[in-house]
Amino acid sequence: MNIIDSFFNWDQITAILPDLILVGLPNTLILAIGAMILGSLVGILVALASMSKRAILRIPARVYVDLLRGLPVILTIFLLGQGLPLMGVRIFGDSSYPYGILTLALIAGAYIAEIFRSGIQALPAGQLEAARALGMPHGMAMRLIVIPQGIRNVLPALTNQFIATIKDSSLVYLLGFTVSERELYRIGQDAAQQTGNLSPLVAAGIMYLIITIPLTYVVNYMDRRFKTGRRPENAMTGEHDAANLTTGAVAATPAEPVQEARR
Amino acid sequence: MTQTELRPDTTTTQTRRPRTNDMQQQTTAPAAVKAGRVTVEGIHKQFGPVEVLKGIDLSIEPGEVVCIIGPSGSGKSTLLRLLNRLEEPTAGRVIVDDEVITSPKTNIDAVRSRMGMVFQSFNLFPHMTVLENVTISLRKVKRIGRQEADRIALERLADVGLEHKAQSRPAQLSGGQQQRVAIARALAMDPELMLFDEVTSALDPELVKGVLDVMTNLAKAGMTMVVVTHEMGFARRVADRVVFMDGGVIVEQGAPADLFDNPRSERLRRFLSQVL
């Protein structure tokens, strides 16, 4: 068996493609998108809590972020995905699939909380002050002025997180999925084990890249458009150096919060 | 086009012309402003170990234009920011129209919606159009409907000569235009007091005049204004009273002509010799 045959056996790849596209791809997308939506909600709440003046909000938020960012994803998936039903949190019945989404969401939420926090804190203090000076209560100023800009600032970082979550979704099969619940990696792995050939895994890998690579470019494009049309270039610096704020020149890319290496 | 002349016209060398004589018809200030009164009593402000304000007493009459000058670090911006409680005083009281706004019971949002503030760094909301910048507080704070809010906003934008930029984004405007939008945004709330915090300091020199013209017209319309500025020419022409601060205290105050031509204190003489 030569190398080409091990990795790129055309028959093996075409044989697994229908399963990958019809079963694996939808499941991977449901897991990742569901986790991102839920994780973003968790993330924004935790981000606001972690910036709160009240310790009763701030401390639990910090603990949550520290724990879930500090643990290996595979360990968290086992602990939460199996632990929650064992603890009696059986809101989703016996199916392990929703627990997979929930676990991925809670992991993503910890990272997203830090992303939102950095995006909001990077805004010049003058934005909040101007809103308050117009008579807006704090909550309204956050909702209308600060948070929308914070989200725009962190779009690239959120994409990174989405890509990370897509990849993390390859681990939730450990919770035990039915045949129709299998996502891309599990389908590739099953086929690779049956045939002793790695080509199905290569096919699964290609499917991941088909999702993740265009995503990066789409969001980079959106980010550029936001910046040229909608944001003064020194909005990120927070300096009062407004003299060079004249036209809509393209901004220097805002400092992206550094994503910690995973696993 | 009624002009309220509530201001005690005692001090300046300037003659108050009716607004229709203004050089630019488009940049007239809104008619019939309500003018509020502000009193500051025994204000102290401490940032950590540093005492920035060391006992300030100041009273601003309805319709009066007060310019605060002084070296950087003298506490003039802090004093201005205390007037709408963007800073909280360590001691002392701020009273607006008989209401003690430094009291914990005060609904500060309601007080702020009656005061306009314009910042050195403009602080327009970059994710909104110019029109949305001006209407957002009308709609969300005053709960005025969209149509009526748009109408008010376009009038105020016309006052500052920028009606045609309503659909632009702030980033597409020059610094001077952004600052005029910021003034229109504050005026849209129909304030009785306007606070200006070094509003031309971040502007290219050729853009300063447009902003000062808008402020001059506003002063002529009878608005109560507190202006922290380095523009001595503006202070001399437009102010009813000039307050000179240094080291956290008011060193000297009076009519612009007196203050600029006959400074009594050594500190003011030294300051003027450096800036004029």
Coordinates of C-alpha atoms in Angstrom, one line a residue:
Chain A
M1 CA 0.0 0.0 0.0
N2 CA 1.6 3.2 -1.1
I3 CA 1.2 6.6 0.5
I4 CA -1.1 8.0 -2.2
D5 CA -3.4 5.1 -1.7
S6 CA -3.4 5.4 2.1
F7 CA -4.5 9.0 2.1
F8 CA -6.1 9.7 -1.2
N9 CA -7.8 6.5 -2.3
W10 CA -10.4 7.8 -4.7
D11 CA -12.8 4.9 -4.2
Q12 CA -12.7 5.3 -0.5
I13 CA -13.3 9.0 -0.6
T14 CA -16.2 8.8 -3.1
A15 CA -17.8 6.0 -1.0
I16 CA -17.8 8.1 2.2
L17 CA -18.8 11.5 0.6
P18 CA -22.6 11.0 0.7
D19 CA -22.5 10.2 4.4
L20 CA -20.1 13.2 5.0
I21 CA -22.3 15.6 3.1
L22 CA -25.7 14.4 4.1
V23 CA -25.1 13.4 7.7
G24 CA -21.8 14.7 9.0
L25 CA -21.9 18.2 7.6
P26 CA -25.4 19.1 8.9
N27 CA -24.5 17.7 12.3
T28 CA -21.2 19.5 12.5
L29 CA -22.9 22.7 11.6
I30 CA -25.8 22.2 14.0
L31 CA -23.4 21.5 16.8
A32 CA -21.1 24.4 16.1
I33 CA -23.7 27.0 15.2
G34 CA -25.9 26.0 18.1
A35 CA -22.9 26.2 20.4
M36 CA -21.9 29.6 19.0
I37 CA -25.4 31.1 19.4
L38 CA -25.8 29.8 22.9
G39 CA -22.2 30.5 23.7
S40 CA -22.5 34.2 22.5
L41 CA -25.5 34.7 24.8
V42 CA -23.5 33.2 27.7
G43 CA -20.5 35.1 26.7
I44 CA -22.1 38.6 26.6
L45 CA -23.7 38.0 30.0
V46 CA -20.5 36.7 31.6
A47 CA -18.6 39.6 30.0
L48 CA -20.9 42.2 31.5
A49 CA -20.8 40.4 34.8
S50 CA -17.0 40.3 34.8
M51 CA -16.9 44.1 34.3
S52 CA -19.5 44.7 37.0
K53 CA -18.6 46.7 40.1
R54 CA -20.5 44.2 42.2
A55 CA -18.3 41.4 43.4
I56 CA -21.3 39.0 43.5
L57 CA -21.5 39.2 39.7
R58 CA -17.8 39.7 39.0
I59 CA -16.3 36.8 40.9
P60 CA -18.5 34.0 39.6
A61 CA -17.9 35.3 36.1
R62 CA -14.1 35.2 36.6
V63 CA -14.2 31.7 38.1
Y64 CA -16.3 30.4 35.2
V65 CA -14.0 31.9 32.6
D66 CA -10.9 30.6 34.4
L67 CA -12.2 27.1 34.9
L68 CA -13.5 26.5 31.4
R69 CA -10.6 28.1 29.6
G70 CA -8.1 26.3 31.8
L71 CA -9.4 22.7 31.3
P72 CA -8.8 20.6 28.2
V73 CA -11.8 20.5 26.0
I74 CA -12.0 16.7 26.0
L75 CA -12.1 16.7 29.8
T76 CA -14.8 19.3 29.9
I77 CA -16.9 17.4 27.4
F78 CA -16.8 14.3 29.5
L79 CA -17.3 16.1 32.8
L80 CA -20.2 18.2 31.6
G81 CA -21.7 16.1 28.8
Q82 CA -21.9 13.0 31.0
G83 CA -21.9 14.7 34.4
L84 CA -24.9 17.0 33.9
P85 CA -27.3 14.1 33.0
L86 CA -25.8 12.1 35.9
M87 CA -26.3 15.0 38.3
G88 CA -30.0 14.9 37.3
V89 CA -29.9 17.8 34.8
R90 CA -31.8 15.8 32.3
I91 CA -33.6 18.7 30.6
F92 CA -33.0 17.1 27.2
G93 CA -33.9 13.5 28.1
D94 CA -31.6 10.7 27.2
S95 CA -30.1 11.9 24.0
S96 CA -26.5 13.0 24.4
Y97 CA -26.7 15.3 21.3
P98 CA -28.1 18.4 23.1
Y99 CA -25.6 17.9 25.9
G100 CA -22.9 18.1 23.3
I101 CA -24.2 21.4 22.1
L102 CA -24.5 22.7 25.7
T103 CA -21.0 21.6 26.6
L104 CA -19.5 23.2 23.5
A105 CA -21.5 26.3 24.2
L106 CA -20.3 26.6 27.8
I107 CA -16.7 26.1 26.6
A108 CA -17.1 28.7 23.8
G109 CA -18.9 31.0 26.2
A110 CA -15.8 31.3 28.4
Y111 CA -13.7 32.4 25.4
I112 CA -16.4 34.6 24.0
A113 CA -16.8 36.4 27.3
E114 CA -13.2 37.4 27.2
I115 CA -13.5 38.4 23.6
F116 CA -16.5 40.7 24.3
R117 CA -14.8 42.0 27.4
S118 CA -11.7 43.1 25.5
G119 CA -13.9 44.5 22.7
I120 CA -15.9 46.6 25.1
Q121 CA -12.9 47.8 27.2
A122 CA -11.1 48.8 24.0
L123 CA -13.8 51.4 23.3
P124 CA -12.8 55.0 24.3
A125 CA -14.4 55.9 27.6
G126 CA -15.8 59.0 25.8
Q127 CA -18.4 56.9 24.0
L128 CA -20.0 55.9 27.3
E129 CA -19.6 59.4 28.7
A130 CA -21.2 61.0 25.6
A131 CA -24.2 58.6 25.9
R132 CA -24.5 59.3 29.6
A133 CA -24.2 63.1 29.0
L134 CA -27.2 62.8 26.7
G135 CA -29.3 61.5 29.6
M136 CA -29.1 57.8 28.8
P137 CA -29.2 55.5 31.9
H138 CA -26.2 53.2 32.2
G139 CA -28.0 50.1 30.9
M140 CA -29.4 52.0 27.8
A141 CA -26.0 53.4 27.0
M142 CA -24.4 50.0 27.2
R143 CA -27.1 48.4 25.0
L144 CA -27.3 51.1 22.3
I145 CA -23.8 52.5 22.2
V146 CA -21.2 50.3 23.8
I147 CA -22.2 46.7 23.1
P148 CA -23.0 47.2 19.4
Q149 CA -19.5 48.7 18.9
G150 CA -17.9 46.1 21.1
I151 CA -19.4 43.4 18.9
R152 CA -18.1 45.0 15.7
N153 CA -14.7 45.3 17.2
V154 CA -14.4 41.6 18.0
L155 CA -15.8 40.2 14.8
P156 CA -12.5 38.7 13.7
A157 CA -11.9 37.2 17.1
L158 CA -15.4 35.7 17.1
T159 CA -14.7 34.1 13.8
N160 CA -11.6 32.5 15.3
Q161 CA -13.8 31.2 18.1
F162 CA -16.3 29.9 15.6
I163 CA -13.6 28.0 13.8
A164 CA -12.3 26.6 17.1
T165 CA -15.8 25.5 18.0
I166 CA -16.3 23.8 14.7
K167 CA -13.1 21.8 15.4
D168 CA -14.0 21.1 19.0
S169 CA -17.3 19.6 17.8
S170 CA -15.2 16.7 16.5
L171 CA -14.8 15.6 20.2
V172 CA -18.4 15.4 21.3
Y173 CA -19.0 12.0 19.6
L174 CA -17.3 10.7 22.8
L175 CA -20.6 11.2 24.6
G176 CA -22.0 8.5 22.4
F177 CA -24.1 9.5 19.3
T178 CA -26.5 7.4 17.2
V179 CA -25.6 6.7 13.6
S180 CA -27.7 9.6 12.3
E181 CA -26.2 12.0 14.9
R182 CA -22.6 11.5 13.8
E183 CA -20.6 14.5 12.8
L184 CA -17.8 14.8 10.2
Y185 CA -15.0 13.4 12.2
R186 CA -16.9 10.4 13.6
I187 CA -18.0 9.4 10.1
G188 CA -14.5 9.6 8.8
Q189 CA -13.1 7.8 11.7
D190 CA -15.7 5.0 11.6
A191 CA -14.9 4.4 7.9
A192 CA -11.2 4.6 8.4
Q193 CA -11.4 1.9 11.1
Q194 CA -13.5 -0.4 9.0
T195 CA -11.3 -0.1 5.9
G196 CA -7.9 0.4 7.5
N197 CA -7.4 3.3 5.1
L198 CA -7.0 6.9 6.1
S199 CA -8.7 8.4 3.0
P200 CA -12.1 8.8 4.8
L201 CA -10.4 11.0 7.4
V202 CA -8.8 13.0 4.7
A203 CA -12.2 13.5 3.1
A204 CA -13.6 14.6 6.5
G205 CA -10.6 17.0 6.8
I206 CA -11.4 18.5 3.4
M207 CA -15.0 19.1 4.6
Y208 CA -13.8 21.0 7.6
L209 CA -11.6 23.2 5.4
I210 CA -14.4 23.9 3.1
I211 CA -16.3 25.4 6.0
T212 CA -13.5 27.1 7.8
I213 CA -11.4 28.7 5.1
P214 CA -14.1 30.7 3.3
L215 CA -15.4 31.8 6.7
T216 CA -12.2 33.5 7.5
Y217 CA -12.2 35.5 4.3
V218 CA -15.9 36.5 4.5
V219 CA -15.5 37.9 8.0
N220 CA -12.2 39.7 7.1
Y221 CA -14.2 41.3 4.2
M222 CA -17.0 42.3 6.5
D223 CA -14.6 43.7 9.1
R224 CA -12.9 45.8 6.5
R225 CA -16.2 47.2 5.3
F226 CA -17.3 48.1 8.9
K227 CA -14.0 49.9 9.4
T228 CA -13.9 52.0 6.3
G229 CA -17.5 53.0 6.3
R230 CA -18.4 53.2 9.9
R231 CA -15.6 53.8 12.2
P232 CA -13.1 56.6 12.8
E233 CA -9.6 55.1 12.7
N234 CA -8.5 56.1 16.1
A235 CA -11.6 54.8 17.8
M236 CA -9.5 52.0 19.2
T237 CA -6.7 54.0 20.6
G238 CA -8.8 55.9 23.0
E239 CA -6.5 58.9 22.6
H240 CA -7.7 62.4 22.2
D241 CA -5.6 62.7 19.1
A242 CA -8.6 63.5 17.0
A243 CA -6.8 65.8 14.5
N244 CA -6.1 62.8 12.2
L245 CA -9.7 61.7 12.5
T246 CA -10.6 63.5 9.4
T247 CA -11.6 61.2 6.5
G248 CA -12.6 57.6 6.4
A249 CA -9.1 56.4 5.9
V250 CA -8.7 52.7 6.6
A251 CA -7.9 52.0 10.2
A252 CA -5.1 50.1 11.6
T253 CA -6.4 46.7 12.6
P254 CA -7.5 46.8 16.2
A255 CA -5.5 44.7 18.5
E256 CA -7.2 41.4 18.4
P257 CA -7.4 39.7 21.7
V258 CA -4.9 36.9 21.7
Q259 CA -6.6 33.5 21.6
E260 CA -4.8 31.2 23.9
A261 CA -3.5 28.0 22.4
R262 CA -6.0 25.2 22.9
R263 CA -5.2 21.7 24.0
Chain B
M1 CA -37.2 84.0 15.5
T2 CA -37.6 85.4 18.9
Q3 CA -34.4 86.2 20.8
T4 CA -34.4 85.8 24.5
E5 CA -32.1 88.4 26.0
L6 CA -32.2 87.1 29.5
R7 CA -28.5 87.7 29.9
P8 CA -27.4 90.7 32.1
D9 CA -25.6 92.5 29.3
T10 CA -23.1 94.2 31.5
T11 CA -19.7 93.2 30.5
T12 CA -18.6 92.6 27.0
T13 CA -17.4 95.0 24.4
Q14 CA -19.4 93.0 21.9
T15 CA -22.7 94.4 20.7
R16 CA -25.6 91.9 20.6
R17 CA -27.1 91.9 17.2
P18 CA -30.3 90.2 16.3
R19 CA -29.6 86.7 14.9
T20 CA -30.8 87.6 11.4
N21 CA -27.7 89.7 11.0
D22 CA -25.5 86.7 11.3
M23 CA -22.9 86.3 8.6
Q24 CA -24.1 82.8 7.8
Q25 CA -27.8 82.3 7.7
Q26 CA -27.5 78.5 7.9
T27 CA -25.5 78.5 11.1
T28 CA -27.9 80.3 13.3
A29 CA -28.6 79.0 16.7
P30 CA -32.0 77.6 17.6
A31 CA -34.5 80.2 18.5
A32 CA -36.0 80.7 22.0
V33 CA -33.6 78.8 24.1
K34 CA -34.4 78.1 27.7
A35 CA -31.6 79.3 29.9
G36 CA -30.7 77.6 33.1
R37 CA -28.8 78.7 36.2
V38 CA -25.9 76.8 37.8
T39 CA -24.4 77.3 41.2
V40 CA -21.3 75.5 42.5
E41 CA -20.6 75.6 46.2
G42 CA -17.4 74.6 48.0
I43 CA -16.5 71.9 45.5
H44 CA -13.5 69.8 46.3
K45 CA -12.3 66.9 44.1
Q46 CA -9.7 64.4 44.9
F47 CA -8.2 61.8 42.6
G48 CA -6.4 59.4 44.9
P49 CA -3.8 61.5 46.7
V50 CA -4.1 64.4 44.3
E51 CA -6.5 67.2 45.1
V52 CA -7.5 68.6 41.7
L53 CA -10.1 71.1 42.9
K54 CA -9.5 72.9 46.2
G55 CA -12.7 74.7 47.0
I56 CA -14.6 76.2 44.0
D57 CA -17.5 78.6 44.3
L58 CA -19.0 79.8 41.1
S59 CA -22.4 81.0 40.1
I60 CA -23.6 81.1 36.5
E61 CA -26.6 83.2 35.6
P62 CA -29.3 82.3 33.1
G63 CA -28.1 83.2 29.6
E64 CA -24.5 83.9 30.8
V65 CA -21.5 82.7 28.8
V66 CA -18.7 81.8 31.1
C67 CA -15.3 80.9 29.7
I68 CA -12.9 79.0 31.9
I69 CA -9.2 79.4 31.1
G70 CA -6.0 78.3 32.7
P71 CA -3.0 76.0 32.3
S72 CA -3.4 72.3 31.8
G73 CA -3.8 70.5 35.0
S74 CA -5.5 73.5 36.6
G75 CA -8.7 71.5 37.1
K76 CA -10.9 73.4 34.6
S77 CA -12.1 70.3 32.7
T78 CA -12.7 68.4 36.0
L79 CA -14.9 71.4 37.2
L80 CA -16.9 71.3 33.9
R81 CA -17.4 67.5 34.2
L82 CA -18.6 67.9 37.8
L83 CA -21.4 70.2 36.5
N84 CA -23.2 67.2 35.0
R85 CA -21.7 64.7 37.4
L86 CA -19.5 62.9 34.9
E87 CA -17.2 63.3 37.9
E88 CA -18.5 63.1 41.5
P89 CA -17.3 65.8 43.9
T90 CA -15.4 64.8 47.0
A91 CA -17.1 67.6 48.8
G92 CA -19.5 70.5 47.9
R93 CA -22.7 70.9 46.0
V94 CA -23.8 71.6 42.4
I95 CA -27.2 73.3 42.1
V96 CA -29.0 73.5 38.8
D97 CA -32.2 75.6 38.8
D98 CA -32.7 75.2 42.6
E99 CA -32.1 71.4 42.4
V100 CA -29.1 70.1 44.3
I101 CA -27.9 67.6 41.6
T102 CA -25.1 66.3 43.8
S103 CA -27.6 64.7 46.1
P104 CA -27.8 60.9 45.9
K105 CA -31.6 61.2 45.4
T106 CA -31.2 63.2 42.2
N107 CA -32.2 61.4 39.0
I108 CA -29.0 62.4 37.2
D109 CA -30.2 61.1 33.9
A110 CA -33.1 63.5 33.9
V111 CA -30.8 66.4 34.9
R112 CA -28.3 65.5 32.1
S113 CA -31.0 65.4 29.5
R114 CA -31.5 69.1 30.2
M115 CA -27.8 69.8 29.8
G116 CA -25.8 69.5 26.6
M117 CA -22.1 68.6 26.7
V118 CA -19.6 68.7 23.9
F119 CA -16.2 67.0 24.2
Q120 CA -12.7 67.6 22.9
S121 CA -12.8 64.3 21.1
F122 CA -16.3 64.7 19.6
N123 CA -17.4 61.3 20.8
L124 CA -19.9 60.8 18.0
F125 CA -21.2 57.3 17.8
P126 CA -19.3 55.8 14.9
H127 CA -21.8 53.0 14.2
M128 CA -24.6 55.4 13.5
T129 CA -25.3 57.9 10.7
V130 CA -25.1 61.6 11.5
L131 CA -28.9 61.8 11.7
E132 CA -29.0 58.8 14.0
N133 CA -26.4 60.4 16.2
V134 CA -28.7 63.4 16.7
T135 CA -32.0 61.5 17.0
I136 CA -30.9 58.6 19.3
S137 CA -31.4 60.5 22.6
L138 CA -34.5 62.2 21.3
R139 CA -36.1 58.8 20.6
K140 CA -34.7 56.7 23.4
V141 CA -34.5 59.2 26.3
K142 CA -37.3 61.7 25.4
R143 CA -39.3 59.0 23.6
I144 CA -40.2 61.2 20.7
G145 CA -41.4 59.4 17.5
R146 CA -39.1 58.8 14.6
Q147 CA -40.7 61.4 12.3
E148 CA -40.7 64.2 14.8
A149 CA -37.2 63.3 16.0
D150 CA -35.9 63.4 12.4
R151 CA -37.5 66.8 11.9
I152 CA -35.9 68.2 15.1
A153 CA -32.5 66.6 14.2
L154 CA -32.5 68.0 10.7
E155 CA -33.3 71.5 12.1
R156 CA -30.4 71.3 14.5
L157 CA -28.1 70.0 11.7
A158 CA -29.2 72.9 9.6
D159 CA -28.3 75.2 12.5
V160 CA -24.8 74.0 12.2
G161 CA -24.8 74.0 8.4
L162 CA -24.7 70.2 8.1
E163 CA -28.1 69.2 7.0
H164 CA -26.7 67.7 3.8
K165 CA -24.5 65.3 5.8
A166 CA -27.4 63.6 7.6
Q167 CA -26.9 60.3 6.0
S168 CA -23.1 60.3 6.3
R169 CA -21.1 58.3 8.8
P170 CA -19.0 60.3 11.3
A171 CA -15.8 58.9 9.9
Q172 CA -16.6 60.5 6.5
L173 CA -16.7 64.0 8.1
S174 CA -13.8 66.4 8.9
G175 CA -13.0 67.0 12.5
G176 CA -14.7 70.4 12.4
Q177 CA -17.9 68.9 10.9
Q178 CA -17.9 66.1 13.5
Q179 CA -17.7 68.6 16.3
R180 CA -20.6 70.6 14.8
V181 CA -22.6 67.5 14.6
A182 CA -21.8 66.9 18.3
I183 CA -23.1 70.4 19.1
A184 CA -26.3 69.7 17.1
R185 CA -26.7 66.4 19.0
A186 CA -26.5 68.2 22.3
L187 CA -28.8 71.0 21.1
A188 CA -31.4 68.6 19.8
M189 CA -32.3 67.7 23.4
D190 CA -33.3 71.4 23.9
P191 CA -30.9 71.9 26.8
E192 CA -31.0 74.9 29.1
L193 CA -27.2 74.7 29.7
M194 CA -24.4 73.8 27.4
L195 CA -21.0 72.6 28.5
F196 CA -18.0 72.8 26.2
D197 CA -14.8 70.9 27.1
E198 CA -11.9 72.2 24.9
V199 CA -14.0 71.6 21.9
T200 CA -11.6 73.0 19.4
S201 CA -8.3 71.7 20.8
A202 CA -8.4 68.6 18.6
L203 CA -9.1 70.4 15.4
D204 CA -6.9 71.5 12.6
P205 CA -6.5 75.3 12.7
E206 CA -8.6 75.9 9.6
L207 CA -11.5 74.0 11.1
V208 CA -11.7 75.9 14.4
K209 CA -13.5 79.0 13.1
G210 CA -16.6 77.0 11.9
V211 CA -17.1 75.5 15.3
L212 CA -16.5 78.8 17.1
D213 CA -19.0 80.5 14.8
V214 CA -21.7 78.0 15.8
M215 CA -20.9 78.6 19.5
T216 CA -21.0 82.4 19.0
N217 CA -24.4 82.2 17.5
L218 CA -25.6 80.0 20.3
A219 CA -24.3 82.6 22.8
K220 CA -26.2 85.3 21.0
A221 CA -29.4 83.3 21.2
G222 CA -29.1 83.5 24.9
M223 CA -28.0 80.0 25.9
T224 CA -26.3 79.6 29.2
M225 CA -22.8 78.3 28.3
V226 CA -19.8 77.1 30.3
V227 CA -16.8 76.9 28.0
V228 CA -13.4 75.5 28.9
T229 CA -11.2 76.8 26.2
H230 CA -7.7 77.8 25.0
E231 CA -9.2 80.1 22.4
M232 CA -8.5 83.5 24.1
G233 CA -9.9 85.4 21.1
F234 CA -13.2 83.6 21.5
A235 CA -13.2 84.2 25.2
R236 CA -12.6 87.9 24.7
R237 CA -15.2 88.3 22.0
V238 CA -18.0 86.1 23.3
A239 CA -17.7 85.6 27.1
D240 CA -19.7 87.6 29.5
R241 CA -17.3 86.5 32.2
V242 CA -13.9 84.8 32.1
V243 CA -12.7 82.6 35.0
F244 CA -9.0 82.0 35.3
M245 CA -8.1 78.8 37.2
D246 CA -4.8 77.6 38.4
G247 CA -3.8 74.8 40.8
G248 CA -7.4 73.8 41.5
V249 CA -8.7 77.3 42.6
I250 CA -10.3 80.2 40.8
V251 CA -7.5 82.8 40.8
E252 CA -9.3 85.6 39.1
Q253 CA -12.5 86.3 37.3
G254 CA -14.2 89.2 35.6
A255 CA -15.3 90.7 32.3
P256 CA -13.0 89.7 29.5
A257 CA -11.7 93.2 28.8
D258 CA -10.7 93.6 32.5
L259 CA -9.2 90.2 32.8
F260 CA -7.2 90.2 29.5
D261 CA -6.1 93.9 29.6
N262 CA -5.6 94.4 33.3
P263 CA -4.7 91.1 35.0
R264 CA -4.4 91.6 38.7
S265 CA -2.6 88.4 39.7
E266 CA 1.0 87.5 38.8
R267 CA -0.2 84.0 37.9
L268 CA -2.7 85.3 35.3
R269 CA -0.1 87.7 33.9
R270 CA 2.4 84.8 33.5
F271 CA -0.3 82.6 31.9
L272 CA -1.4 85.3 29.4
S273 CA 2.2 86.1 28.5
Q274 CA 2.5 82.5 27.5
V275 CA -0.7 82.0 25.5
L276 CA -1.2 85.4 23.8

